[in-house]
Amino acid sequence: MAQMKELTGKQKAAILLISIGPDMSAKIFKHLDNEQIEELTLEIANMQKIGTELKNKVLSEFYHLLQANDYISSGGIKYAREILTKAVGEKEADSILNRLTANLQVRPFDNIRKADPDQLLNFIQGEHPQTIALILSYIQPSQASQIISALSEEIQSDVAKRIALMDRTSPEIIKDVENVLEKKLSSVITNEYASAGGIDSIVDILNQVDRGTEKNIFDQLDEKDPDLSEEIKKKMFVFEDIVVLSDKAVQLVLREVETHDVALALKTSGEEVEEVIFNNMSSRASEMLKEDMEYMGPVRIREVEDAQQRIVNVIRQLEESGEIVIARGGESELVV
């Protein structure tokens, strides 16, 4: 078997997967694309007997890289180097960080991503929508979703549109924006232009906002830029899209959600959505649901929107776990 320094990254990954066992490896495979799975499977198949010493070295390297990644995420490269130097010595710390940063480019606004969304909102809510869009494109979707929900309704759709249409931004502009927010770049941008924004970016954000914000953004985008609105919708799932699910998928969803949430969610839904829901329930369950809706009385629209969002979250979780497949713009099917 080759020595540690002679192993490729794929060979090390194969040894790691063999070492942790088939159950854990299968979970990792779910996060890889088909080409990566094929390449790793081939490496595993061609792997000869692995010595204990070599296996331990691979596991140790993986552990240190994981630690370094966590340190960078929590305190930046300088912090990571300081902690690792104390743990494994200066030479090994530099080696670990060099291997990690060869494939890791720390994104701009690194310090801002550690800020509380409410605090960050105070920094940016008076800024130009393009500036807000740039910042939201770089921070975590969970942060961005909270911030965009807190903006005025008119600004929400403007910012969402700018994120969706954003492609590349010069590092000079990024530096200027960071200076305005009194932040420093966490790393040197080595490329001439840095990529951020785009359809996928706004989809990640909208997938985590509340139902009211999502509805407002789409209502305004439908008027201002219907083509862009449709392109975004094709990549995400909204409550009304439950009508495109197969019967088996709907039944699976209904087993995972609270009946009270279904009753609330149907308060403002159209007949087509109601028909899909009722047709995938037993006669008794359907009658009980209708009675719940009838005796529920008036409810706040926010309660309805929150219930719809909880159901959508369940659907997205089932898709992520592979239990249902949502064909964007098409059908879905239950995976068996």
PDB file of C-alpha atoms in Angstrom, residues 26-206:
ATOM      1  CA  ALA A  26     -24.079   5.591   2.890  1.00  0.00           C
ATOM      2  CA  LYS A  27     -25.201   8.761   4.664  1.00  0.00           C
ATOM      3  CA  ILE A  28     -22.228  10.640   3.208  1.00  0.00           C
ATOM      4  CA  PHE A  29     -22.990   9.338  -0.294  1.00  0.00           C
ATOM      5  CA  LYS A  30     -26.415  11.011  -0.109  1.00  0.00           C
ATOM      6  CA  HIS A  31     -24.650  14.378  -0.205  1.00  0.00           C
ATOM      7  CA  LEU A  32     -22.476  13.561  -3.249  1.00  0.00           C
ATOM      8  CA  ASP A  33     -23.294  13.731  -6.940  1.00  0.00           C
ATOM      9  CA  ASN A  34     -23.281  10.631  -9.157  1.00  0.00           C
ATOM     10  CA  GLU A  35     -19.826  11.289 -10.569  1.00  0.00           C
ATOM     11  CA  GLN A  36     -18.280  11.617  -7.106  1.00  0.00           C
ATOM     12  CA  ILE A  37     -20.002   8.443  -5.946  1.00  0.00           C
ATOM     13  CA  GLU A  38     -18.719   6.515  -8.969  1.00  0.00           C
ATOM     14  CA  GLU A  39     -15.156   7.760  -8.453  1.00  0.00           C
ATOM     15  CA  LEU A  40     -15.129   6.879  -4.747  1.00  0.00           C
ATOM     16  CA  THR A  41     -16.748   3.512  -5.373  1.00  0.00           C
ATOM     17  CA  LEU A  42     -14.004   2.711  -7.879  1.00  0.00           C
ATOM     18  CA  GLU A  43     -11.301   3.748  -5.399  1.00  0.00           C
ATOM     19  CA  ILE A  44     -12.864   1.613  -2.656  1.00  0.00           C
ATOM     20  CA  ALA A  45     -13.129  -1.377  -4.994  1.00  0.00           C
ATOM     21  CA  ASN A  46      -9.455  -1.062  -5.964  1.00  0.00           C
ATOM     22  CA  MET A  47      -8.262  -0.542  -2.395  1.00  0.00           C
ATOM     23  CA  GLN A  48      -5.985  -3.262  -1.099  1.00  0.00           C
ATOM     24  CA  LYS A  49      -5.466  -4.155   2.545  1.00  0.00           C
ATOM     25  CA  ILE A  50      -5.143  -1.007   4.665  1.00  0.00           C
ATOM     26  CA  GLY A  51      -2.628  -1.060   7.480  1.00  0.00           C
ATOM     27  CA  THR A  52      -3.660   0.191  10.904  1.00  0.00           C
ATOM     28  CA  GLU A  53      -0.970   2.881  10.893  1.00  0.00           C
ATOM     29  CA  LEU A  54      -2.056   4.286   7.535  1.00  0.00           C
ATOM     30  CA  LYS A  55      -5.730   4.208   8.489  1.00  0.00           C
ATOM     31  CA  ASN A  56      -4.986   6.083  11.706  1.00  0.00           C
ATOM     32  CA  LYS A  57      -3.006   8.731   9.816  1.00  0.00           C
ATOM     33  CA  VAL A  58      -5.893   9.307   7.390  1.00  0.00           C
ATOM     34  CA  LEU A  59      -8.395   9.549  10.247  1.00  0.00           C
ATOM     35  CA  SER A  60      -6.082  11.922  12.114  1.00  0.00           C
ATOM     36  CA  GLU A  61      -5.723  14.158   9.047  1.00  0.00           C
ATOM     37  CA  PHE A  62      -9.471  14.210   8.541  1.00  0.00           C
ATOM     38  CA  TYR A  63     -10.021  15.084  12.194  1.00  0.00           C
ATOM     39  CA  HIS A  64      -7.517  17.940  12.064  1.00  0.00           C
ATOM     40  CA  LEU A  65      -8.977  19.299   8.821  1.00  0.00           C
ATOM     41  CA  LEU A  66     -12.452  19.179  10.363  1.00  0.00           C
ATOM     42  CA  GLN A  67     -11.192  20.999  13.439  1.00  0.00           C
ATOM     43  CA  ALA A  68      -9.437  23.618  11.307  1.00  0.00           C
ATOM     44  CA  ASN A  69     -12.590  24.194   9.273  1.00  0.00           C
ATOM     45  CA  ASP A  70     -14.568  24.745  12.487  1.00  0.00           C
ATOM     46  CA  TYR A  71     -11.920  27.128  13.811  1.00  0.00           C
ATOM     47  CA  ILE A  72     -11.966  29.132  10.569  1.00  0.00           C
ATOM     48  CA  SER A  73     -15.757  29.314  10.637  1.00  0.00           C
ATOM     49  CA  SER A  74     -15.833  30.504  14.236  1.00  0.00           C
ATOM     50  CA  GLY A  75     -12.866  32.871  14.310  1.00  0.00           C
ATOM     51  CA  GLY A  76     -11.122  33.141  10.950  1.00  0.00           C
ATOM     52  CA  ILE A  77      -7.808  31.778   9.658  1.00  0.00           C
ATOM     53  CA  LYS A  78      -5.690  33.684  12.185  1.00  0.00           C
ATOM     54  CA  TYR A  79      -7.675  32.177  15.055  1.00  0.00           C
ATOM     55  CA  ALA A  80      -7.499  28.709  13.486  1.00  0.00           C
ATOM     56  CA  ARG A  81      -3.714  28.928  13.111  1.00  0.00           C
ATOM     57  CA  GLU A  82      -3.306  30.037  16.738  1.00  0.00           C
ATOM     58  CA  ILE A  83      -5.401  27.170  18.128  1.00  0.00           C
ATOM     59  CA  LEU A  84      -3.886  24.530  15.855  1.00  0.00           C
ATOM     60  CA  THR A  85      -0.339  25.676  16.642  1.00  0.00           C
ATOM     61  CA  LYS A  86      -0.996  25.121  20.338  1.00  0.00           C
ATOM     62  CA  ALA A  87      -2.453  21.691  19.596  1.00  0.00           C
ATOM     63  CA  VAL A  88      -0.100  20.210  16.979  1.00  0.00           C
ATOM     64  CA  GLY A  89       2.785  22.640  16.578  1.00  0.00           C
ATOM     65  CA  GLU A  90       3.480  25.414  14.080  1.00  0.00           C
ATOM     66  CA  LYS A  91       4.709  23.212  11.218  1.00  0.00           C
ATOM     67  CA  GLU A  92       1.759  20.816  11.315  1.00  0.00           C
ATOM     68  CA  ALA A  93      -0.696  23.701  11.781  1.00  0.00           C
ATOM     69  CA  ASP A  94       0.603  25.406   8.643  1.00  0.00           C
ATOM     70  CA  SER A  95       0.443  22.110   6.752  1.00  0.00           C
ATOM     71  CA  ILE A  96      -3.190  21.525   7.784  1.00  0.00           C
ATOM     72  CA  LEU A  97      -4.258  25.059   6.881  1.00  0.00           C
ATOM     73  CA  ASN A  98      -2.438  24.949   3.554  1.00  0.00           C
ATOM     74  CA  ARG A  99      -4.232  21.720   2.601  1.00  0.00           C
ATOM     75  CA  LEU A 100      -7.560  23.131   3.725  1.00  0.00           C
ATOM     76  CA  THR A 101      -7.290  26.583   2.161  1.00  0.00           C
ATOM     77  CA  ALA A 102      -6.123  25.107  -1.131  1.00  0.00           C
ATOM     78  CA  ASN A 103      -9.750  24.111  -1.656  1.00  0.00           C
ATOM     79  CA  LEU A 104     -11.350  26.632   0.699  1.00  0.00           C
ATOM     80  CA  GLN A 105     -11.776  30.239  -0.271  1.00  0.00           C
ATOM     81  CA  VAL A 106     -13.049  32.214   2.699  1.00  0.00           C
ATOM     82  CA  ARG A 107     -15.902  34.345   1.428  1.00  0.00           C
ATOM     83  CA  PRO A 108     -16.123  38.097   1.939  1.00  0.00           C
ATOM     84  CA  PHE A 109     -18.227  39.412   4.834  1.00  0.00           C
ATOM     85  CA  ASP A 110     -16.890  36.602   7.039  1.00  0.00           C
ATOM     86  CA  ASN A 111     -17.206  38.684  10.216  1.00  0.00           C
ATOM     87  CA  ILE A 112     -20.681  39.896   9.263  1.00  0.00           C
ATOM     88  CA  ARG A 113     -21.911  36.297   8.989  1.00  0.00           C
ATOM     89  CA  LYS A 114     -21.229  35.908  12.713  1.00  0.00           C
ATOM     90  CA  ALA A 115     -23.469  38.882  13.602  1.00  0.00           C
ATOM     91  CA  ASP A 116     -26.980  38.555  14.960  1.00  0.00           C
ATOM     92  CA  PRO A 117     -29.544  39.185  12.163  1.00  0.00           C
ATOM     93  CA  ASP A 118     -31.235  41.934  14.213  1.00  0.00           C
ATOM     94  CA  GLN A 119     -27.923  43.739  14.669  1.00  0.00           C
ATOM     95  CA  LEU A 120     -27.052  43.307  11.014  1.00  0.00           C
ATOM     96  CA  LEU A 121     -30.450  44.685  10.027  1.00  0.00           C
ATOM     97  CA  ASN A 122     -29.623  47.901  11.870  1.00  0.00           C
ATOM     98  CA  PHE A 123     -26.447  48.189   9.810  1.00  0.00           C
ATOM     99  CA  ILE A 124     -28.002  47.737   6.399  1.00  0.00           C
ATOM    100  CA  GLN A 125     -31.693  48.678   6.376  1.00  0.00           C
ATOM    101  CA  GLY A 126     -30.878  52.256   5.334  1.00  0.00           C
ATOM    102  CA  GLU A 127     -28.548  51.146   2.539  1.00  0.00           C
ATOM    103  CA  HIS A 128     -29.332  51.041  -1.177  1.00  0.00           C
ATOM    104  CA  PRO A 129     -31.203  47.857  -2.226  1.00  0.00           C
ATOM    105  CA  GLN A 130     -28.215  46.800  -4.354  1.00  0.00           C
ATOM    106  CA  THR A 131     -25.936  47.028  -1.322  1.00  0.00           C
ATOM    107  CA  ILE A 132     -28.403  45.032   0.777  1.00  0.00           C
ATOM    108  CA  ALA A 133     -28.678  42.425  -2.001  1.00  0.00           C
ATOM    109  CA  LEU A 134     -24.889  42.085  -2.156  1.00  0.00           C
ATOM    110  CA  ILE A 135     -24.599  41.521   1.594  1.00  0.00           C
ATOM    111  CA  LEU A 136     -27.499  39.052   1.747  1.00  0.00           C
ATOM    112  CA  SER A 137     -25.907  37.073  -1.100  1.00  0.00           C
ATOM    113  CA  TYR A 138     -22.823  36.392   1.006  1.00  0.00           C
ATOM    114  CA  ILE A 139     -24.270  35.687   4.449  1.00  0.00           C
ATOM    115  CA  GLN A 140     -26.033  32.501   5.546  1.00  0.00           C
ATOM    116  CA  PRO A 141     -29.531  31.954   4.061  1.00  0.00           C
ATOM    117  CA  SER A 142     -30.919  31.605   7.595  1.00  0.00           C
ATOM    118  CA  GLN A 143     -29.620  35.107   8.418  1.00  0.00           C
ATOM    119  CA  ALA A 144     -30.673  36.550   5.071  1.00  0.00           C
ATOM    120  CA  SER A 145     -34.203  35.158   5.386  1.00  0.00           C
ATOM    121  CA  GLN A 146     -34.720  36.909   8.732  1.00  0.00           C
ATOM    122  CA  ILE A 147     -33.383  40.189   7.410  1.00  0.00           C
ATOM    123  CA  ILE A 148     -35.376  40.211   4.174  1.00  0.00           C
ATOM    124  CA  SER A 149     -38.520  39.415   6.165  1.00  0.00           C
ATOM    125  CA  ALA A 150     -37.930  42.528   8.296  1.00  0.00           C
ATOM    126  CA  LEU A 151     -37.545  44.885   5.312  1.00  0.00           C
ATOM    127  CA  SER A 152     -40.471  46.892   3.964  1.00  0.00           C
ATOM    128  CA  GLU A 153     -42.643  45.075   1.441  1.00  0.00           C
ATOM    129  CA  GLU A 154     -41.490  47.270  -1.446  1.00  0.00           C
ATOM    130  CA  ILE A 155     -37.814  46.780  -0.597  1.00  0.00           C
ATOM    131  CA  GLN A 156     -38.278  43.013  -0.192  1.00  0.00           C
ATOM    132  CA  SER A 157     -39.110  42.354  -3.827  1.00  0.00           C
ATOM    133  CA  ASP A 158     -36.506  44.838  -5.073  1.00  0.00           C
ATOM    134  CA  VAL A 159     -33.760  43.148  -3.050  1.00  0.00           C
ATOM    135  CA  ALA A 160     -34.948  39.660  -4.051  1.00  0.00           C
ATOM    136  CA  LYS A 161     -34.859  40.633  -7.727  1.00  0.00           C
ATOM    137  CA  ARG A 162     -31.371  42.109  -7.416  1.00  0.00           C
ATOM    138  CA  ILE A 163     -30.068  38.945  -5.719  1.00  0.00           C
ATOM    139  CA  ALA A 164     -31.585  36.749  -8.417  1.00  0.00           C
ATOM    140  CA  LEU A 165     -30.044  38.826 -11.214  1.00  0.00           C
ATOM    141  CA  MET A 166     -26.675  39.267  -9.516  1.00  0.00           C
ATOM    142  CA  ASP A 167     -23.786  37.464 -11.160  1.00  0.00           C
ATOM    143  CA  ARG A 168     -20.316  38.792 -10.428  1.00  0.00           C
ATOM    144  CA  THR A 169     -19.165  41.728  -8.312  1.00  0.00           C
ATOM    145  CA  SER A 170     -15.725  43.320  -8.444  1.00  0.00           C
ATOM    146  CA  PRO A 171     -13.658  42.949  -5.257  1.00  0.00           C
ATOM    147  CA  GLU A 172     -13.281  46.747  -5.114  1.00  0.00           C
ATOM    148  CA  ILE A 173     -17.032  47.168  -4.660  1.00  0.00           C
ATOM    149  CA  ILE A 174     -17.096  44.417  -2.056  1.00  0.00           C
ATOM    150  CA  LYS A 175     -14.299  46.162  -0.159  1.00  0.00           C
ATOM    151  CA  ASP A 176     -16.134  49.488  -0.310  1.00  0.00           C
ATOM    152  CA  VAL A 177     -19.305  47.923   1.107  1.00  0.00           C
ATOM    153  CA  GLU A 178     -17.358  46.218   3.895  1.00  0.00           C
ATOM    154  CA  ASN A 179     -15.647  49.503   4.738  1.00  0.00           C
ATOM    155  CA  VAL A 180     -19.024  51.197   5.027  1.00  0.00           C
ATOM    156  CA  LEU A 181     -20.033  48.506   7.517  1.00  0.00           C
ATOM    157  CA  GLU A 182     -16.649  48.898   9.278  1.00  0.00           C
ATOM    158  CA  LYS A 183     -15.661  45.368   8.540  1.00  0.00           C
ATOM    159  CA  LYS A 184     -12.464  43.994   7.106  1.00  0.00           C
ATOM    160  CA  LEU A 185     -12.099  41.311   4.494  1.00  0.00           C
ATOM    161  CA  SER A 186     -11.451  37.951   6.098  1.00  0.00           C
ATOM    162  CA  SER A 187      -9.218  36.849   3.253  1.00  0.00           C
ATOM    163  CA  VAL A 188      -7.604  38.100   0.100  1.00  0.00           C
ATOM    164  CA  ILE A 189      -9.790  37.666  -2.958  1.00  0.00           C
ATOM    165  CA  THR A 190      -7.553  35.933  -5.428  1.00  0.00           C
ATOM    166  CA  ASN A 191      -9.905  35.979  -8.392  1.00  0.00           C
ATOM    167  CA  GLU A 192     -10.532  39.072 -10.481  1.00  0.00           C
ATOM    168  CA  TYR A 193     -14.227  38.812  -9.738  1.00  0.00           C
ATOM    169  CA  ALA A 194     -16.115  37.101  -6.937  1.00  0.00           C
ATOM    170  CA  SER A 195     -19.314  35.215  -7.673  1.00  0.00           C
ATOM    171  CA  ALA A 196     -22.389  35.678  -5.514  1.00  0.00           C
ATOM    172  CA  GLY A 197     -26.128  35.953  -5.881  1.00  0.00           C
ATOM    173  CA  GLY A 198     -28.134  34.363  -8.660  1.00  0.00           C
ATOM    174  CA  ILE A 199     -31.303  32.292  -8.749  1.00  0.00           C
ATOM    175  CA  ASP A 200     -29.999  29.601  -6.382  1.00  0.00           C
ATOM    176  CA  SER A 201     -29.032  32.238  -3.829  1.00  0.00           C
ATOM    177  CA  ILE A 202     -32.483  33.827  -3.649  1.00  0.00           C
ATOM    178  CA  VAL A 203     -34.128  30.373  -3.621  1.00  0.00           C
ATOM    179  CA  ASP A 204     -32.054  29.410  -0.547  1.00  0.00           C
ATOM    180  CA  ILE A 205     -33.222  32.604   1.152  1.00  0.00           C
ATOM    181  CA  LEU A 206     -36.881  32.344   0.174  1.00  0.00           C
TER     182      LEU A 206
END
